[in-house]
Tab-separated table of C-alpha atoms in Angstrom:
chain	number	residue	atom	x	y	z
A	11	UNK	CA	5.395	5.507	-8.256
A	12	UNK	CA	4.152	8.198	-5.731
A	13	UNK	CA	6.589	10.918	-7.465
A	14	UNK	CA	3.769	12.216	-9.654
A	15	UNK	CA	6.082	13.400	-12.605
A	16	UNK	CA	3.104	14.646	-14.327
A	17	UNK	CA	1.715	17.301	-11.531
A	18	UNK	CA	-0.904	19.156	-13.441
A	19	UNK	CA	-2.574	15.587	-13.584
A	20	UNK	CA	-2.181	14.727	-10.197
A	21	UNK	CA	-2.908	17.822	-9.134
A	22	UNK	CA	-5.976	17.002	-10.220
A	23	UNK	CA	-6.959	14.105	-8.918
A	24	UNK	CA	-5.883	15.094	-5.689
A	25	UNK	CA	-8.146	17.459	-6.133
A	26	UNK	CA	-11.252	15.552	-7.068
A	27	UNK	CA	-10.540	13.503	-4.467
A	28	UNK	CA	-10.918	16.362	-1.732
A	29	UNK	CA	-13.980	17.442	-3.607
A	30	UNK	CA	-15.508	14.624	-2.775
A	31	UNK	CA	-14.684	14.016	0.460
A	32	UNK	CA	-15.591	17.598	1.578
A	33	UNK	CA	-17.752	18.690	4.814
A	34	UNK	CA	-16.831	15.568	6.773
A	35	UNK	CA	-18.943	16.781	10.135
A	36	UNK	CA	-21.961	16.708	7.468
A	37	UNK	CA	-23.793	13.209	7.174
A	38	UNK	CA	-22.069	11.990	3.815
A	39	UNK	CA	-23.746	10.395	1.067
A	40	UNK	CA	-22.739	6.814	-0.345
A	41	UNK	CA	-20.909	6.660	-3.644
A	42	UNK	CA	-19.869	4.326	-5.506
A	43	UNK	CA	-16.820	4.624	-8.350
A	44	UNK	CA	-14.918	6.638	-5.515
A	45	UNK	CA	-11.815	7.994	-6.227
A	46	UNK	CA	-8.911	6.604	-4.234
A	47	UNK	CA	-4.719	5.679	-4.520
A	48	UNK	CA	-3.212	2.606	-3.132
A	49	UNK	CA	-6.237	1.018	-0.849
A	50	UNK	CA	-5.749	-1.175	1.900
A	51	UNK	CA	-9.208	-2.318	3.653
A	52	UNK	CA	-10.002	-4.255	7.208
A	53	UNK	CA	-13.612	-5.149	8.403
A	54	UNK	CA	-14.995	-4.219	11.968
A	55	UNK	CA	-18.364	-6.036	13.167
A	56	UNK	CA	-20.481	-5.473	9.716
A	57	UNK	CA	-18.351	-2.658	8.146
A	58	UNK	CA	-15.565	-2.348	5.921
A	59	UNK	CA	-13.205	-0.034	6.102
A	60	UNK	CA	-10.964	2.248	3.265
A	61	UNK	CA	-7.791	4.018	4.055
A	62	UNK	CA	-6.072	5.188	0.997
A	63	UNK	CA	-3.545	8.060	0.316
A	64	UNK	CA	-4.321	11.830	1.176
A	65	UNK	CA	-4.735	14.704	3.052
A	66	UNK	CA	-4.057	13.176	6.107
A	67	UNK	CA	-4.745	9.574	4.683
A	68	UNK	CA	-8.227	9.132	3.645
A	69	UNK	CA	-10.710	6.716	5.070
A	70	UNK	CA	-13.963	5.252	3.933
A	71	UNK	CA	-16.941	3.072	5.120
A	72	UNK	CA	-19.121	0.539	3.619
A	73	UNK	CA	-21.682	-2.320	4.376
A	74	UNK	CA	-21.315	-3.829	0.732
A	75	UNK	CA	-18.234	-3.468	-0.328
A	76	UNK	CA	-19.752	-1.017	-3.139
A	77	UNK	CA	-21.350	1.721	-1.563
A	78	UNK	CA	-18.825	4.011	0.491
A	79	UNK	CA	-19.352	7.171	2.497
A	80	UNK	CA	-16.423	9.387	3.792
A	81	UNK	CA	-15.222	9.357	7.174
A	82	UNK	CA	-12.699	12.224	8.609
A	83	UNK	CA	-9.526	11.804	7.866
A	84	UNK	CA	-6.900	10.379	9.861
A	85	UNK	CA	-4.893	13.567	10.900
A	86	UNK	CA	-6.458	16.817	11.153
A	87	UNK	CA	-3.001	18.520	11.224
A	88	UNK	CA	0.453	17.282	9.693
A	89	UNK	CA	2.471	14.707	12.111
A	90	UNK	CA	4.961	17.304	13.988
A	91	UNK	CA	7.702	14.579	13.586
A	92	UNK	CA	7.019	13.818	10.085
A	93	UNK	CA	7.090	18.030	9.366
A	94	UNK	CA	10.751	18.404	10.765
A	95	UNK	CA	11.551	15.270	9.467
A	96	UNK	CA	10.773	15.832	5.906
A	97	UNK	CA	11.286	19.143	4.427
A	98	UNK	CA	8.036	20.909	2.726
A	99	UNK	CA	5.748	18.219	3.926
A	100	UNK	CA	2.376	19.546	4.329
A	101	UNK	CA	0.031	16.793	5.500
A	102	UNK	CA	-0.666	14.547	2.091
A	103	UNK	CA	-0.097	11.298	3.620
A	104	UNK	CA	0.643	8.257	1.043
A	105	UNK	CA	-0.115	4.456	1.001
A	106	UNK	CA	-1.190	3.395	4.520
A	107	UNK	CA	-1.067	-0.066	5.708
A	108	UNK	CA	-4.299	-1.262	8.078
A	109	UNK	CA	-4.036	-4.322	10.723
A	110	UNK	CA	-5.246	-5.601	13.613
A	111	UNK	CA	-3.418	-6.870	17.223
A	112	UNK	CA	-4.338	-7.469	20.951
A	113	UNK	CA	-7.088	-4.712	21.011
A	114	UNK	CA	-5.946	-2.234	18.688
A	115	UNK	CA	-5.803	-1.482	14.892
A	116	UNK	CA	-2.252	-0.464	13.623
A	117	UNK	CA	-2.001	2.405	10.638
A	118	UNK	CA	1.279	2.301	8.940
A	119	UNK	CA	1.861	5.505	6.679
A	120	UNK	CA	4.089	7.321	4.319
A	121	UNK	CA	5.492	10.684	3.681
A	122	UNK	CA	7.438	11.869	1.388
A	123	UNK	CA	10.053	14.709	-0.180
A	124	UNK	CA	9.036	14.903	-3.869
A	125	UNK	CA	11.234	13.073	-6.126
A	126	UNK	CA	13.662	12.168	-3.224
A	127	UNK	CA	14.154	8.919	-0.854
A	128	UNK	CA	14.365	11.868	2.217
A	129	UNK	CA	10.959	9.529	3.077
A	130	UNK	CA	9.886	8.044	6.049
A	131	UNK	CA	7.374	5.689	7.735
A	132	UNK	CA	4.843	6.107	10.470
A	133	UNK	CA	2.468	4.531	12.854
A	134	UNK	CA	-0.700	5.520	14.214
A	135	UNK	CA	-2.855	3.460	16.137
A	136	UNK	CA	-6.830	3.176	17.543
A	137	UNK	CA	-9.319	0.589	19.833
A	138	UNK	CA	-12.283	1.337	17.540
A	139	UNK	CA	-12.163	2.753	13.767
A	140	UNK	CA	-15.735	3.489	14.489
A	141	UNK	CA	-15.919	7.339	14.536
A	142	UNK	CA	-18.890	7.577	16.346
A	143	UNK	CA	-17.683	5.273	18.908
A	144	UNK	CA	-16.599	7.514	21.975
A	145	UNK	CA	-13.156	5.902	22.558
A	146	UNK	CA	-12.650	6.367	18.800
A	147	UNK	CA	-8.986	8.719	18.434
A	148	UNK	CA	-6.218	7.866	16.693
A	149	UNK	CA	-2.743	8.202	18.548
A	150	UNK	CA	0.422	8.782	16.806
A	151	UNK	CA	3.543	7.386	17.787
A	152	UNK	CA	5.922	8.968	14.995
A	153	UNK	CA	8.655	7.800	13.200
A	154	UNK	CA	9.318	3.675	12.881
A	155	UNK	CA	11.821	3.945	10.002
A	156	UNK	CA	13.376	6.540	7.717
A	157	UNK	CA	15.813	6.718	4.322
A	158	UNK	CA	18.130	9.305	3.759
A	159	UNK	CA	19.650	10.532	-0.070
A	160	UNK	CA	23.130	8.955	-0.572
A	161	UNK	CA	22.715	7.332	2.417
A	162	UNK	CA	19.986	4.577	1.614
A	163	UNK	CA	19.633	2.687	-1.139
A	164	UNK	CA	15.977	1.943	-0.506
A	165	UNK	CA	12.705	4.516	0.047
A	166	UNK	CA	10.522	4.497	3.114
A	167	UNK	CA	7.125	4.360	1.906
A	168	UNK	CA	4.421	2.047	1.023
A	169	UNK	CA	5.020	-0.057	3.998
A	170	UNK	CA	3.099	-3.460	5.150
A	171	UNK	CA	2.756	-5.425	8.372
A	172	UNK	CA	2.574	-9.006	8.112
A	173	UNK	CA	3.711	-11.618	11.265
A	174	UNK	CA	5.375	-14.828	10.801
A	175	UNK	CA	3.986	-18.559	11.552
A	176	UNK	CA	5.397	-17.773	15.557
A	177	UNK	CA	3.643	-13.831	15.611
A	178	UNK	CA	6.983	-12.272	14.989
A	179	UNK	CA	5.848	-8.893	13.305
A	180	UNK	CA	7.789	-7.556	10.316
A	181	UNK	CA	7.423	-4.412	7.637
A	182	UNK	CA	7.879	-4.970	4.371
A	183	UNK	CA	8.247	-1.293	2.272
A	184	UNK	CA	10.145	0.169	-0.893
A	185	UNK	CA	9.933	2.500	-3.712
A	186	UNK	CA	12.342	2.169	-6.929
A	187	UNK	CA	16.104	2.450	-5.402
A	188	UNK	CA	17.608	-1.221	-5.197
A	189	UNK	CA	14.190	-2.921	-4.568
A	190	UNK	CA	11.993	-3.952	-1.672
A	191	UNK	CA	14.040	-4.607	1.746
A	192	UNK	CA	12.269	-6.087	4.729
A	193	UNK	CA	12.238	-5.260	8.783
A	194	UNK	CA	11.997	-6.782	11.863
A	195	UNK	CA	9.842	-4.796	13.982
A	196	UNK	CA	9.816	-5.118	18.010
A	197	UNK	CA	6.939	-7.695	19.902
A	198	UNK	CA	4.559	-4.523	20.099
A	199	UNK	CA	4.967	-3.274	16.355
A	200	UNK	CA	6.039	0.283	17.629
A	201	UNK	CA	9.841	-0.006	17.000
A	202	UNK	CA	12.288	-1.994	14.688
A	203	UNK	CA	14.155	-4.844	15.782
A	204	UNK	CA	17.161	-5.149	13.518
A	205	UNK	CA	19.536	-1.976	12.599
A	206	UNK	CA	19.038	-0.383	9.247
A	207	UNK	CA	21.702	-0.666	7.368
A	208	UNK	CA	21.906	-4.007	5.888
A	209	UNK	CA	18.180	-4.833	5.438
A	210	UNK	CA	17.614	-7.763	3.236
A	211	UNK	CA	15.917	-7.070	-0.058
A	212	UNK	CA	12.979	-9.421	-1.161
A	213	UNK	CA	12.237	-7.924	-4.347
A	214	UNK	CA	13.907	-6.126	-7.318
A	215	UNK	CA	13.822	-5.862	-10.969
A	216	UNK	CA	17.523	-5.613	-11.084
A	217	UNK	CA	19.190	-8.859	-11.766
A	218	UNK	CA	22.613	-8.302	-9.999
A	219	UNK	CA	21.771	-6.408	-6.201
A	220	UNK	CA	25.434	-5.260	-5.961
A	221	UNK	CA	25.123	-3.427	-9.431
A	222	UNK	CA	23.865	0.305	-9.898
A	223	UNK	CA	20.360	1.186	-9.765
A	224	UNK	CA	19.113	1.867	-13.162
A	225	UNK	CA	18.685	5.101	-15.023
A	226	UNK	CA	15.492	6.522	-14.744
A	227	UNK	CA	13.832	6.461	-18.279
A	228	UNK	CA	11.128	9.490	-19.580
A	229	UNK	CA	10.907	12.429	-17.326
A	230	UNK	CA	11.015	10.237	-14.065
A	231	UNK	CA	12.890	11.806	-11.148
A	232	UNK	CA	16.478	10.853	-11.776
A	233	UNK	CA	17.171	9.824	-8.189
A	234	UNK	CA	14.799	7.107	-8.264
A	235	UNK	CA	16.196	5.625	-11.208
A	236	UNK	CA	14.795	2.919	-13.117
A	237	UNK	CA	13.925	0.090	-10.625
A	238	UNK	CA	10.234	0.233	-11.391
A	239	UNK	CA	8.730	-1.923	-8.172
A	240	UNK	CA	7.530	-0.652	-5.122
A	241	UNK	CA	4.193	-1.501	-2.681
A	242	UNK	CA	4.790	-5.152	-1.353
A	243	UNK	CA	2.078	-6.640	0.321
A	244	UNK	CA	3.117	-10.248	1.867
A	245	UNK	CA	-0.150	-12.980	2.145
A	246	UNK	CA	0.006	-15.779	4.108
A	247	UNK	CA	-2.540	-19.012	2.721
A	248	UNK	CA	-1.549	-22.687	3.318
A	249	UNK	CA	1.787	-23.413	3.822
A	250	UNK	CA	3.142	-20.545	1.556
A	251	UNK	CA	3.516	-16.693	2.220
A	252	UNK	CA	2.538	-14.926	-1.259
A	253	UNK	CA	4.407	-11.592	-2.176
A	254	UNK	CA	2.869	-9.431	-3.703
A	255	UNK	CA	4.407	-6.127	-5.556
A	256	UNK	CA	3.795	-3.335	-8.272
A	257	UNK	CA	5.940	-2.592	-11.134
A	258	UNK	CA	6.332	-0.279	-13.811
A	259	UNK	CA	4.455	2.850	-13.600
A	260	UNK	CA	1.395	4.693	-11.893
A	261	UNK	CA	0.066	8.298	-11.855
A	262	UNK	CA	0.363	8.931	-15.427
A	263	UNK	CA	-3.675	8.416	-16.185
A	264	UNK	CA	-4.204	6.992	-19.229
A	265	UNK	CA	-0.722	6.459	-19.660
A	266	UNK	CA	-0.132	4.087	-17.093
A	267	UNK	CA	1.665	1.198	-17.208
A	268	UNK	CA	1.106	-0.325	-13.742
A	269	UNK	CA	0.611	-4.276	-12.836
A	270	UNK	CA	0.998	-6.584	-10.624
A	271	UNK	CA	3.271	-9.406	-9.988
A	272	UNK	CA	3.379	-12.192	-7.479
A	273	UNK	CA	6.044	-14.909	-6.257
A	274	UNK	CA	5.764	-17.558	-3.004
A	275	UNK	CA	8.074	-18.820	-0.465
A	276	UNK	CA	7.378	-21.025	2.262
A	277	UNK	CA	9.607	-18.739	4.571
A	278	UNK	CA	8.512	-14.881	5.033
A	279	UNK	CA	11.553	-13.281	4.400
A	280	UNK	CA	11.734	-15.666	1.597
A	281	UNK	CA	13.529	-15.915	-0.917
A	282	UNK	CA	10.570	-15.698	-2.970
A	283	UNK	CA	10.091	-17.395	-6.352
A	284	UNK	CA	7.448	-17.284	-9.279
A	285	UNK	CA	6.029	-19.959	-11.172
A	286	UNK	CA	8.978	-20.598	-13.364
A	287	UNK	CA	11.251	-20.926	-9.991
A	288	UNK	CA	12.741	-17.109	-11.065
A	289	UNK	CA	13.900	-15.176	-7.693
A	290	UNK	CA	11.430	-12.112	-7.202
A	291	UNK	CA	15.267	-10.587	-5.360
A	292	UNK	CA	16.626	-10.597	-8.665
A	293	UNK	CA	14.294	-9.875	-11.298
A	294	UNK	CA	11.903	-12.298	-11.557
A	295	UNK	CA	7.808	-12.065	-10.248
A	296	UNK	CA	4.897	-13.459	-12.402
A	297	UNK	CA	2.045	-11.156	-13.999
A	298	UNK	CA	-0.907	-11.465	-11.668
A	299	UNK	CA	-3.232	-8.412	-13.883
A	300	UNK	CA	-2.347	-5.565	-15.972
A	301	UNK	CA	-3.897	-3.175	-17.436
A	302	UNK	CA	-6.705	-3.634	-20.806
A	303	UNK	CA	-8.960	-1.209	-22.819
A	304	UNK	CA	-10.926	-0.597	-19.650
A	305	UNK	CA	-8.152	-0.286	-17.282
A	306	UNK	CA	-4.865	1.792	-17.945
A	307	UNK	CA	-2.836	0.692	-15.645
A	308	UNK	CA	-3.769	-1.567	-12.687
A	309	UNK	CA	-1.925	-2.061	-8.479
A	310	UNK	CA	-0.844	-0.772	-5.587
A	311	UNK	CA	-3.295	-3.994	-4.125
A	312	UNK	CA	-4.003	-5.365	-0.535
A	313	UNK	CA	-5.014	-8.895	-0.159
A	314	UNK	CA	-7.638	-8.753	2.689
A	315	UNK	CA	-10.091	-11.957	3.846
A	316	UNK	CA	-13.842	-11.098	4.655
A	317	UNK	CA	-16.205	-13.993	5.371
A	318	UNK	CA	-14.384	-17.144	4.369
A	319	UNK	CA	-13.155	-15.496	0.718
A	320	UNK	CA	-10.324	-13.744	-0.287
A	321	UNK	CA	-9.838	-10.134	-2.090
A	322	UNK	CA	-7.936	-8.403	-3.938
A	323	UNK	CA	-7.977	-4.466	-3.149
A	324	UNK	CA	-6.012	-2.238	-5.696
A	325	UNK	CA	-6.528	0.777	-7.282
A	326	UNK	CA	-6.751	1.033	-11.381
A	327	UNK	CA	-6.888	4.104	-13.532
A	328	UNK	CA	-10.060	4.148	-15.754
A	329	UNK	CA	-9.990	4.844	-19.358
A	330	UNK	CA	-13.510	6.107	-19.729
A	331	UNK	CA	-12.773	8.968	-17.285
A	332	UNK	CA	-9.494	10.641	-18.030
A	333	UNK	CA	-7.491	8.310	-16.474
A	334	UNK	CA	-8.646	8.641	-12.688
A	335	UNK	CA	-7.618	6.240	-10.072
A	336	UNK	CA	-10.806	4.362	-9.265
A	337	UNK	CA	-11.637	1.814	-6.504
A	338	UNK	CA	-11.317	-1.996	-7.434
A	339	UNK	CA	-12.241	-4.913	-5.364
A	340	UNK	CA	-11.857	-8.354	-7.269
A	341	UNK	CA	-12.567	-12.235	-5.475
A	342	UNK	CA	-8.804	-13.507	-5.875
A	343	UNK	CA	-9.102	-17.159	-6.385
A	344	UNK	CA	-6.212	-19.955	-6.053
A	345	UNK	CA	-5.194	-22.722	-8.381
A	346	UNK	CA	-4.892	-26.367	-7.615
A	347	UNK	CA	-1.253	-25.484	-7.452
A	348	UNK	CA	-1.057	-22.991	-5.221
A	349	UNK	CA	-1.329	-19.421	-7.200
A	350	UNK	CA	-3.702	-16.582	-6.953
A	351	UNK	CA	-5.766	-15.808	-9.822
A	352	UNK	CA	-8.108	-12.742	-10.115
A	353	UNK	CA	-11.629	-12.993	-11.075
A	354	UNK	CA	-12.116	-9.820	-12.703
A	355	UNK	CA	-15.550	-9.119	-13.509
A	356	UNK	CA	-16.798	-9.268	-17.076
């Protein structure tokens, strides 16, 4: 999850990844095998684009899908709201969420009190993501939705927009706590639609809602507890809408133990099943990729479509380099029955 029990490691890749996005006003070179946590991608005339957690999220650029070259972040400064919202919050923004409406491209974003669900989520929003475009700025419109310890039984963070089959917008979010809940937002995406308190939960890997969250296991924070899910990311294809979630758990390098699960429901909100008919609300989801000798640890993903195919955008943590989160875009296929299946490359 994005409390990174082990800090001297993520120090460290926090760190690598700032290396190498330094000197952003300097003409940046492409890289491949870039460095990045929980990915989300759109395309703009001929270019991709990245936005992954960081300093002020971190963005990216590429013709190929391969090559990528830094762009500014985001935020130069920490959000004001986000700074007297969340105490010791200094600008590292997590898991953004990247769409497109009537003219403008919407950034949902994370931040986050270590270890706590005192989290909230944000919006920021653009007409170009083309920095060298002259209307290119990115305007921030604050706080959408917020948790509160003892208060909440769900974390703001990791948040995605999908709209329903009439264009009614909703965000999907959740961390650990009881599970993934799900929001109505307002016509223009700025604001939500439904009150707080009793959101509906799409997602858990407890099989009884009602009962207490699990204990947290290892050196996990304890308020989280156990409830190992978190970053939904709802796909619509054919007649179903495809939920998509992580589970068990990141940021430990080599030691990780993420993967991916899916289940379908013909209605957004769902409920959503998996292949053996088990409720993703209570406990069930099928394995869509885990982690191998290569990979230690796969998720986080985005399901994006680029020129008639669809992708899979996640983040895995590579064994051959201690563990660092590294860039992976996979073609996701679909069975004659209506499941996604990944075509990982050999």
């Amino acid at each position: 999850m994005k409390y990174k029990k082990l800090v001297v490691l993520c120090l460290g890749v926090f760190l690598a990844m700032n290396l190498q996005a330094q000197s952003p006003n300097q003409e940046q070179p492409l890289r491949k095998d870039i460095i990045v946590h929980d990915p989300v991608m759109i395309k703009q005339d001929d270019t991709y684009y990245l936005f992954s957690t960081g300093n002020g999220i971190a963005m990216w650029s590429s013709k190929d899908l391969e090559s990528w070259k830094f762009v500014k972040p985001v935020f130069d400064a920490p959000p004001q709201w986000a700074v007297e919202a969340i105490p010791g919050f200094k600008g590292h923004i997590w898991a953004p969420d990247i769409s497109y409406h009537d003219g403008k491209y919407y950034l949902y974003y994370s931040v986050s009190a270590f270890g706590k669900n005192t989290s909230a989520i944000g919006l920021a929003t653009n007409t170009t993501l083309d920095a060298s475009d002259p209307n290119y700025k990115w305007t921030d419109h604050g706080k959408i939705i917020q948790s509160y310890p003892g208060k909440t039984n769900w974390n703001a963070i990791d948040p995605n927009l999908i709209t329903d089959k009439k264009g009614t917008p909703y965000l999907s979010f959740g961390s650990f706590w009881n599970g993934l809940p799900i929001v109505k937002l307002t016509k223009d995406r700025m604001h939500l639609a439904e009150e707080p308190e009793n959101l509906q939960i799409i997602a858990s890997r407890k099989k009884d809602l009602s009962a207490p969250n699990p204990p947290s296991v290892d050196n996990n924070p304890v308020d989280a507890g156990g409830n190992a899910i978190e970053a939904p990311f709802i796909f619509q294809k054919g007649k179903y809408y495809y939920l998509f979630a992580s589970i068990d758990y990141c940021c430990k390098g080599v030691n990780s133990s993420y993967k991916m699960i899916v289940g379908r429901s013909k209605k957004l909100v769902g409920p959503y099943v998996d292949k053996e008919g088990n409720a993703l609300q209570t406990g069930g989801g099928t394995i869509l990729l885990a982690g191998d000798s290569k990979w230690h640890g796969v998720g986080h993903n985005a399901v994006e479509t680029f020129d008639g195919k669809d992708y899979i955008i996640f983040h895995g943590y590579d064994a051959q380099d201690e563990g660092k989160p590294k860039l992976r875009i996979e073609e996701l296929r679909w069975t004659k029955d209506g499941w996604p299946k990944v075509m990982t490359k050999e």
